[in-house]
Structure formats: C-alpha cells, structure tokens
PDB file of C-alpha atoms in Angstrom:
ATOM      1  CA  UNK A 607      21.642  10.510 -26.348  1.00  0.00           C
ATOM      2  CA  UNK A 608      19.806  13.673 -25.795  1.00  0.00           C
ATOM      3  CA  UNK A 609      21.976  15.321 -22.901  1.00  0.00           C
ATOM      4  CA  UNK A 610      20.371  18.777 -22.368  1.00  0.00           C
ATOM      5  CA  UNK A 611      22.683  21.273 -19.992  1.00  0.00           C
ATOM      6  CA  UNK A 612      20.155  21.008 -17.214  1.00  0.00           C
ATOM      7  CA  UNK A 613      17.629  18.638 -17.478  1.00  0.00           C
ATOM      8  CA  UNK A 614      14.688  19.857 -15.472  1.00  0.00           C
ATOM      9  CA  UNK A 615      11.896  18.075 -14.869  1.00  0.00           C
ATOM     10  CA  UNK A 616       8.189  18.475 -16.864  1.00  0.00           C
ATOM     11  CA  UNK A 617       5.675  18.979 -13.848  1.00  0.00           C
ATOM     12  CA  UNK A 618       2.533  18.802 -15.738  1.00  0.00           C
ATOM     13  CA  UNK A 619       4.074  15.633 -17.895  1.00  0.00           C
ATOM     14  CA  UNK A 620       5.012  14.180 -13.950  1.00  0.00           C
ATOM     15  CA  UNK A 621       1.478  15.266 -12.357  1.00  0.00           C
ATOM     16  CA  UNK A 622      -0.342  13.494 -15.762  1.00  0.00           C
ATOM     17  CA  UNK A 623       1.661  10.554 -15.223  1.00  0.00           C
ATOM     18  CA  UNK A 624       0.331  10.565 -11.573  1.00  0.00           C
ATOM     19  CA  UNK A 625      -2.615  10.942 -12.434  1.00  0.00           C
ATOM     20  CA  UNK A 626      -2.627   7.874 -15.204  1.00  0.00           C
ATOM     21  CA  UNK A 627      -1.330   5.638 -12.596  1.00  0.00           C
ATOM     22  CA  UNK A 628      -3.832   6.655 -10.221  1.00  0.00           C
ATOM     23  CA  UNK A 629      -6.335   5.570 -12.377  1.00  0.00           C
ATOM     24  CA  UNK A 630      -4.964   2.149 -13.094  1.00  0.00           C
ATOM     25  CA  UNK A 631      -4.897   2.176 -10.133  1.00  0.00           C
ATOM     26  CA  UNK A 632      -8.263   2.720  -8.854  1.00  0.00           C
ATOM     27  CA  UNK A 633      -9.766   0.745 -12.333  1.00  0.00           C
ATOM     28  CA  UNK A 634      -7.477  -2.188 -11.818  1.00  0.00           C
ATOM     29  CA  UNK A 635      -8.230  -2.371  -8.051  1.00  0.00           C
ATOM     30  CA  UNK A 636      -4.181  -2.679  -7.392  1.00  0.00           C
ATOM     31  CA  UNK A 637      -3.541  -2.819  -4.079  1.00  0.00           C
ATOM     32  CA  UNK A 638      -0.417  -0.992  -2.584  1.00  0.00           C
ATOM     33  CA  UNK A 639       1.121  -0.760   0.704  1.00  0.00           C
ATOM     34  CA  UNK A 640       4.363   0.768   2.327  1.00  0.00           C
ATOM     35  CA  UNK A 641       4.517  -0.759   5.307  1.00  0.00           C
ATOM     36  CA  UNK A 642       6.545   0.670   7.748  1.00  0.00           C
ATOM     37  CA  UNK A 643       7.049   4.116   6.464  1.00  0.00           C
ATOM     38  CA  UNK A 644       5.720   6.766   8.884  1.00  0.00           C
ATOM     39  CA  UNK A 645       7.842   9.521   8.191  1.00  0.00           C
ATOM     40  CA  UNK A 646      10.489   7.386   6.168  1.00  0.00           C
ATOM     41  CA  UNK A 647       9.169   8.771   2.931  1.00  0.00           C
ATOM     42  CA  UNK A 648       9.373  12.652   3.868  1.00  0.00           C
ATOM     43  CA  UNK A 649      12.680  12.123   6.044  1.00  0.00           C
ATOM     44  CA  UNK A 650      14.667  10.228   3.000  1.00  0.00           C
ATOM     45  CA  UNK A 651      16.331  11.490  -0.261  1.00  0.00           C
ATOM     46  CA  UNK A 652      17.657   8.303  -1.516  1.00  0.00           C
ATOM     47  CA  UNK A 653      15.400   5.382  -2.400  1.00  0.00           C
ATOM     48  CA  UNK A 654      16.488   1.347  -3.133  1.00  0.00           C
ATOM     49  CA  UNK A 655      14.461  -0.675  -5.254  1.00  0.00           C
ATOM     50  CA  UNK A 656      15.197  -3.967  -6.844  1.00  0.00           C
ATOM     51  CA  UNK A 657      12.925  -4.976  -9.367  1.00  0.00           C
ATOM     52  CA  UNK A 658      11.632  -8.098 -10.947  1.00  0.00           C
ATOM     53  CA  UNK A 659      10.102  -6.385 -14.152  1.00  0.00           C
ATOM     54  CA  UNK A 660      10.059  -3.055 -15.762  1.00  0.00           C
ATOM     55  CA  UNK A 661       6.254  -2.098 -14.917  1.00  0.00           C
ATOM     56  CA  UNK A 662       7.459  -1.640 -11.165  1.00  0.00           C
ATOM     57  CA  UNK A 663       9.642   0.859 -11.996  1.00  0.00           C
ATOM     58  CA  UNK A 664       7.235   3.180 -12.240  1.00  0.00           C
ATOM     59  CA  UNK A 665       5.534   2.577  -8.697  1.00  0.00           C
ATOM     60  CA  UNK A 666       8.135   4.343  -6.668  1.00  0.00           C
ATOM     61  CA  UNK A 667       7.743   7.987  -7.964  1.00  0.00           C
ATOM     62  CA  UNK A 668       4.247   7.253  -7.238  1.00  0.00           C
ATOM     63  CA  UNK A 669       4.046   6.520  -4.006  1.00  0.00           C
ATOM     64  CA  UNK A 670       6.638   9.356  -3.278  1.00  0.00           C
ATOM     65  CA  UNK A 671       4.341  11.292  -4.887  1.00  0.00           C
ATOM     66  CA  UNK A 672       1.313  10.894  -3.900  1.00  0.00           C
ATOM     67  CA  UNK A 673       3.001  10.371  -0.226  1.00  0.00           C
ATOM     68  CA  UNK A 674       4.788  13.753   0.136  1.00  0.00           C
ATOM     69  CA  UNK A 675       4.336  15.843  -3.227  1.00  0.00           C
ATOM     70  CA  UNK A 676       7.728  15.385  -3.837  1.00  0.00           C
ATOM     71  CA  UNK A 677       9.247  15.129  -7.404  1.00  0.00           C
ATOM     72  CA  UNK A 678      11.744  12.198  -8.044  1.00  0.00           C
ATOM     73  CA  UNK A 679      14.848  11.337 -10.143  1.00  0.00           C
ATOM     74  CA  UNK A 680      15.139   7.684 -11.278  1.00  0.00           C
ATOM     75  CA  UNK A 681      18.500   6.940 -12.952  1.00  0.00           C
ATOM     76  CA  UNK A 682      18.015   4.818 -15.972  1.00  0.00           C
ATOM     77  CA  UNK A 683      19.988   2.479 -17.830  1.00  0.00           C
ATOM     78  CA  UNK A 684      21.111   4.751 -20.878  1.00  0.00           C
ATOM     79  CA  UNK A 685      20.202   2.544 -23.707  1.00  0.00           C
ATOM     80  CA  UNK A 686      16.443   3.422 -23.052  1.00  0.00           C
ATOM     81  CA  UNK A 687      17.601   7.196 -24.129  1.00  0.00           C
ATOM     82  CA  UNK A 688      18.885   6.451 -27.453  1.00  0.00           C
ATOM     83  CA  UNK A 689      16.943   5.434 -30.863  1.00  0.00           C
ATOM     84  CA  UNK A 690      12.981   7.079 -30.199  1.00  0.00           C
ATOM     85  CA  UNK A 691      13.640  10.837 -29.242  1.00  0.00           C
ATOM     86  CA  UNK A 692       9.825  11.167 -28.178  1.00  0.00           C
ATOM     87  CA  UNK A 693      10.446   8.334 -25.301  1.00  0.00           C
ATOM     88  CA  UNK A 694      13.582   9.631 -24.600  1.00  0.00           C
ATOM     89  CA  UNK A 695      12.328  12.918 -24.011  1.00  0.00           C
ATOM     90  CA  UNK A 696       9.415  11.557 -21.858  1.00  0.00           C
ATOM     91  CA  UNK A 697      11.747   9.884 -19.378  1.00  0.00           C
ATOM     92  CA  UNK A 698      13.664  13.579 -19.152  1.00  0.00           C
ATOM     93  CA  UNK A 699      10.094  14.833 -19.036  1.00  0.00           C
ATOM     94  CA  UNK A 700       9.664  12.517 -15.748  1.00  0.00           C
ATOM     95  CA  UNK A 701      12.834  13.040 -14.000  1.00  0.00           C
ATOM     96  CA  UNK A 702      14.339  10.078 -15.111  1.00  0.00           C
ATOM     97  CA  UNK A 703      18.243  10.351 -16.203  1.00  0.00           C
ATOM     98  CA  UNK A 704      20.746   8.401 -17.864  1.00  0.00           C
ATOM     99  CA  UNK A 705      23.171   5.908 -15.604  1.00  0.00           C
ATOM    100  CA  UNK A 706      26.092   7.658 -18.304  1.00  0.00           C
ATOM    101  CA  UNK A 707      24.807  11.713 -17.611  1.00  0.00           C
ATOM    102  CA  UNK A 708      28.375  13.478 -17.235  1.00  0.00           C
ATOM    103  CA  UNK A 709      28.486  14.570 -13.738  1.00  0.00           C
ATOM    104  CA  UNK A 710      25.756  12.030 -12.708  1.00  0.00           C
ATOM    105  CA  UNK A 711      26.203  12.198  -9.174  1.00  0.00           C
ATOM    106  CA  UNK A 712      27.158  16.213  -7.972  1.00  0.00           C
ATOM    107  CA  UNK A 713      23.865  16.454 -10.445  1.00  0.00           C
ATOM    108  CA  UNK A 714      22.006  13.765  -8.158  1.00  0.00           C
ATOM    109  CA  UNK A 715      23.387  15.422  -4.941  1.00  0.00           C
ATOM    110  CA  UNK A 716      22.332  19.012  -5.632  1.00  0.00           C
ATOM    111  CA  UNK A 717      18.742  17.663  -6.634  1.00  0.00           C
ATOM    112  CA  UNK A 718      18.847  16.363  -3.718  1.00  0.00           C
ATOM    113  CA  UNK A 719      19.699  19.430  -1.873  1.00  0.00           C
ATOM    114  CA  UNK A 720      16.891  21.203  -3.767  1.00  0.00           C
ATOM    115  CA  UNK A 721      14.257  19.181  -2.091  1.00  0.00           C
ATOM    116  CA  UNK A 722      13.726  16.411  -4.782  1.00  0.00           C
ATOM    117  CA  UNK A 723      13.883  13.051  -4.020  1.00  0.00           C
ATOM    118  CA  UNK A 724      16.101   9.744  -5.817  1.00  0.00           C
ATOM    119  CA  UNK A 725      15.647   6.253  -6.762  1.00  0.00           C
ATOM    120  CA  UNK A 726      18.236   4.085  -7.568  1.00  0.00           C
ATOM    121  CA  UNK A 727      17.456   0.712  -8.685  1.00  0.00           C
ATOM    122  CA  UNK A 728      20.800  -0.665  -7.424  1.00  0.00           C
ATOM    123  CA  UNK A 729      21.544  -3.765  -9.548  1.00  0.00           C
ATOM    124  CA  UNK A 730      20.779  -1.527 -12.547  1.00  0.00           C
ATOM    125  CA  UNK A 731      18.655  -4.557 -13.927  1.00  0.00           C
ATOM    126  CA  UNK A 732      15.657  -7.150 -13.472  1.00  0.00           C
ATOM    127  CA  UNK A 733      16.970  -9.407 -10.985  1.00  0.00           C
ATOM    128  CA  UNK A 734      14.658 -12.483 -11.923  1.00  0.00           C
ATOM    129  CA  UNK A 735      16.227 -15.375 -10.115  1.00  0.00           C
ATOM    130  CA  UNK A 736      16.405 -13.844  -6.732  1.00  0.00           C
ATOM    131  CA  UNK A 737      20.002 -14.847  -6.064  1.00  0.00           C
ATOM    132  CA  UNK A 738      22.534 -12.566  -4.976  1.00  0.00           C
ATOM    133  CA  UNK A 739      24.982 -14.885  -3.064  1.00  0.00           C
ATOM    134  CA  UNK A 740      27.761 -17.036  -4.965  1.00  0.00           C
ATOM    135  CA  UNK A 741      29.156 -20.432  -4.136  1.00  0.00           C
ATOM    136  CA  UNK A 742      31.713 -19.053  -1.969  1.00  0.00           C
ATOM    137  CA  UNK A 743      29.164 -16.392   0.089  1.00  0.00           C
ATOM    138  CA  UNK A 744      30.091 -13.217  -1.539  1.00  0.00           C
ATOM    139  CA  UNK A 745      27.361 -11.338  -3.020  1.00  0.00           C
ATOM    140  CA  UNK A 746      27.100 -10.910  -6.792  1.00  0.00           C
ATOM    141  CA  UNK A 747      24.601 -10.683  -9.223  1.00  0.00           C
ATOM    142  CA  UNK A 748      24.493 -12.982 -12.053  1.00  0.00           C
ATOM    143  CA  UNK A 749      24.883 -11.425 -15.509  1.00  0.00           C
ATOM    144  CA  UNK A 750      23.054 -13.566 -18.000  1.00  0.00           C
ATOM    145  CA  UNK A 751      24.438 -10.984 -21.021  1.00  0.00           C
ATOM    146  CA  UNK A 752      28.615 -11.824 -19.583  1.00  0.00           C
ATOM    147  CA  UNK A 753      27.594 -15.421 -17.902  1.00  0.00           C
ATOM    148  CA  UNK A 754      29.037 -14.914 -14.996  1.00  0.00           C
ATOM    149  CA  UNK A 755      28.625 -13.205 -11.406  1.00  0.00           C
ATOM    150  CA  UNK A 756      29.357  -9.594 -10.990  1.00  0.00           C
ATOM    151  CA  UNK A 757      29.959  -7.177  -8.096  1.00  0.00           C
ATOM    152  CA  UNK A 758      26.941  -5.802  -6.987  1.00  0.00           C
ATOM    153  CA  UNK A 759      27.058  -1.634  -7.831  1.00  0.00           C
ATOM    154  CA  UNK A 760      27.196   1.183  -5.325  1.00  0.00           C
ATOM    155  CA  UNK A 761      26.112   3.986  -6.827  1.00  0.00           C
ATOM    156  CA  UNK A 762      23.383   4.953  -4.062  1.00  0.00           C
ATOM    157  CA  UNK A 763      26.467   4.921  -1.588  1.00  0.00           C
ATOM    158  CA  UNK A 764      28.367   7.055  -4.403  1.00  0.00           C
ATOM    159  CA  UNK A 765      25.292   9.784  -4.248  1.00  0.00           C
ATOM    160  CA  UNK A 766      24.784  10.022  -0.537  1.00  0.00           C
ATOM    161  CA  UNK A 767      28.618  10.352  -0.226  1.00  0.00           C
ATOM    162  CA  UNK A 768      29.015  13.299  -2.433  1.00  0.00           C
ATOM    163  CA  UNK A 769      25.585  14.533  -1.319  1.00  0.00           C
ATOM    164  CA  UNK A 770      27.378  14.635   2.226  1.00  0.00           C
ATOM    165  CA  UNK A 771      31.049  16.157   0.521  1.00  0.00           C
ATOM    166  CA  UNK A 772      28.360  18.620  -1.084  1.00  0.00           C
ATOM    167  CA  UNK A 773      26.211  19.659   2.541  1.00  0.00           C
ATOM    168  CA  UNK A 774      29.492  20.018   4.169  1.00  0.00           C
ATOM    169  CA  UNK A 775      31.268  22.276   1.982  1.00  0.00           C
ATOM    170  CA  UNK A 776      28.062  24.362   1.318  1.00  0.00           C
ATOM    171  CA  UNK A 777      28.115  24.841   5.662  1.00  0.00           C
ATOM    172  CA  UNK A 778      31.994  25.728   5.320  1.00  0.00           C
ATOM    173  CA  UNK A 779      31.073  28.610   3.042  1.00  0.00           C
ATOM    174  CA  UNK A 780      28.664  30.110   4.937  1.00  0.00           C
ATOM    175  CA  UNK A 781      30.243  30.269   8.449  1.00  0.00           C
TER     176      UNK A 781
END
C-alpha cells in the first residue's frame, strides 16, 4: 500500500471526475434525487451509505459536490490500494483512503475540521441480501467470505467521537 505522509486530495483529478459523472449523467438520462436534504448536505460532515454494488459508490461525492462544492473523503476497503499503483493512486487522487491508514480517524476528524466532508459506507461491503437482523433480533451482517453473521461496524460513531474529543480540546486551548 502506497501510504503517503499526508495524503491530500487532487482537485483537478476530483473536479474531472465531476465532471465525467455529470456527463453520464446527463447522456444516460439518470435520474437522482435527495429527498429531504435542505440544508442536511451543507450542515453535515459525516455521511452513511450502504450499498448494493460498487458503481454507487461513486454517487455520494457527487451529489456533495455538486450540492455544496465541498470535497469528500470515502474510506475504502484497503485491498483496492494494493497490486495497480495507477488505481491506487487515483482513489488518493479522489479523496478516497484506506479502512487500514495509521491514524485513520484523528486523520478523518481534522479533515473534517478543515471543511471537507466524509462518507463511510458502514458495513464496509455490498450488502446484497438486504438482511441485517439474525434469528434472535440482533443486528448483524452476514459474511458470505466467514459464513456466518457479524457485528455490524462503528466506525462513523468512532470519527464523530474523536472529531468531538478533537473540537473540544482545540476550544480548551484557545480560552
């Protein structure tokens, strides 16, 4: 894995990428709503997807985008960082960062605080079969790699609790 000291994000790679999905977009006559949202999209810094294939995942940063200006971060599952070093430096290039970056979440948190936005895609997977409730009630997702149901992850409550550690010691310093 490519783990550069501070992995900043290409704007001109991020605006052409924009732009390319724009025109799919437009050409393909996709048709997108956020329902809901007035304000929601400026106001947050932490965005939940699930997803039910890997095209989606791009949709997000797009709307953010094209919404509010705004550059995201999209954590990623790491694998899709090692082996081609020209995709792996795209998704850098985009904002996108691996789920095993050393100091993932202080790194998510101060993003944050620097105006950019995050998506997490929670279940850190395709979630195909819609079910996220075992026998018993609890919720799991099941892992078709382990064959069996797993916990589901909190690693969006992980960021916006150190991104609240993070605003609260930066207010004790300066009064």
């Amino acid at each position: 894995m490519d783990v550069r000291p501070v992995p900043e994000i290409n704007e001109t790679t991020y605006k052409w990428c924009v732009r390319a999905f724009s025109v799919l977009h437009d050409r393909l006559g996709i048709n997108l709503k956020v329902h809901g949202a007035e304000g929601k999209i400026d106001d947050g810094q932490i965005f939940l997807f699930n997803h039910f294939a890997r095209f989606e995942t791009v949709i997000p940063q797009y709307i953010i985008h094209e919404a509010t200006g705004a550059f995201c971060r999209c954590v990623a599952a790491s694998e899709l960082f090692e082996g081609n070093k020209t995709f792996a430096k795209l998704l850098w290039d985009v904002g996108a960062v691996p789920t095993n970056l050393p100091g993932l979440l202080p790194f998510l948190a101060a993003d944050i605080l620097r105006g950019r936005k995050v998506i997490v895609f929670p279940e850190g997977g395709m979630i195909k079969d819609r079910h996220v409730v075992d026998e018993q009630g609890d919720f799991g997702v099941f892992s078709p790699m382990a064959l069996t149901q797993r916990k589901l992850h909190k690693g969006a409550a992980a960021i916006a609790l150190t991104l609240e550690i993070f605003k609260k010691r930066i207010l004790m310093v300066h009064d």
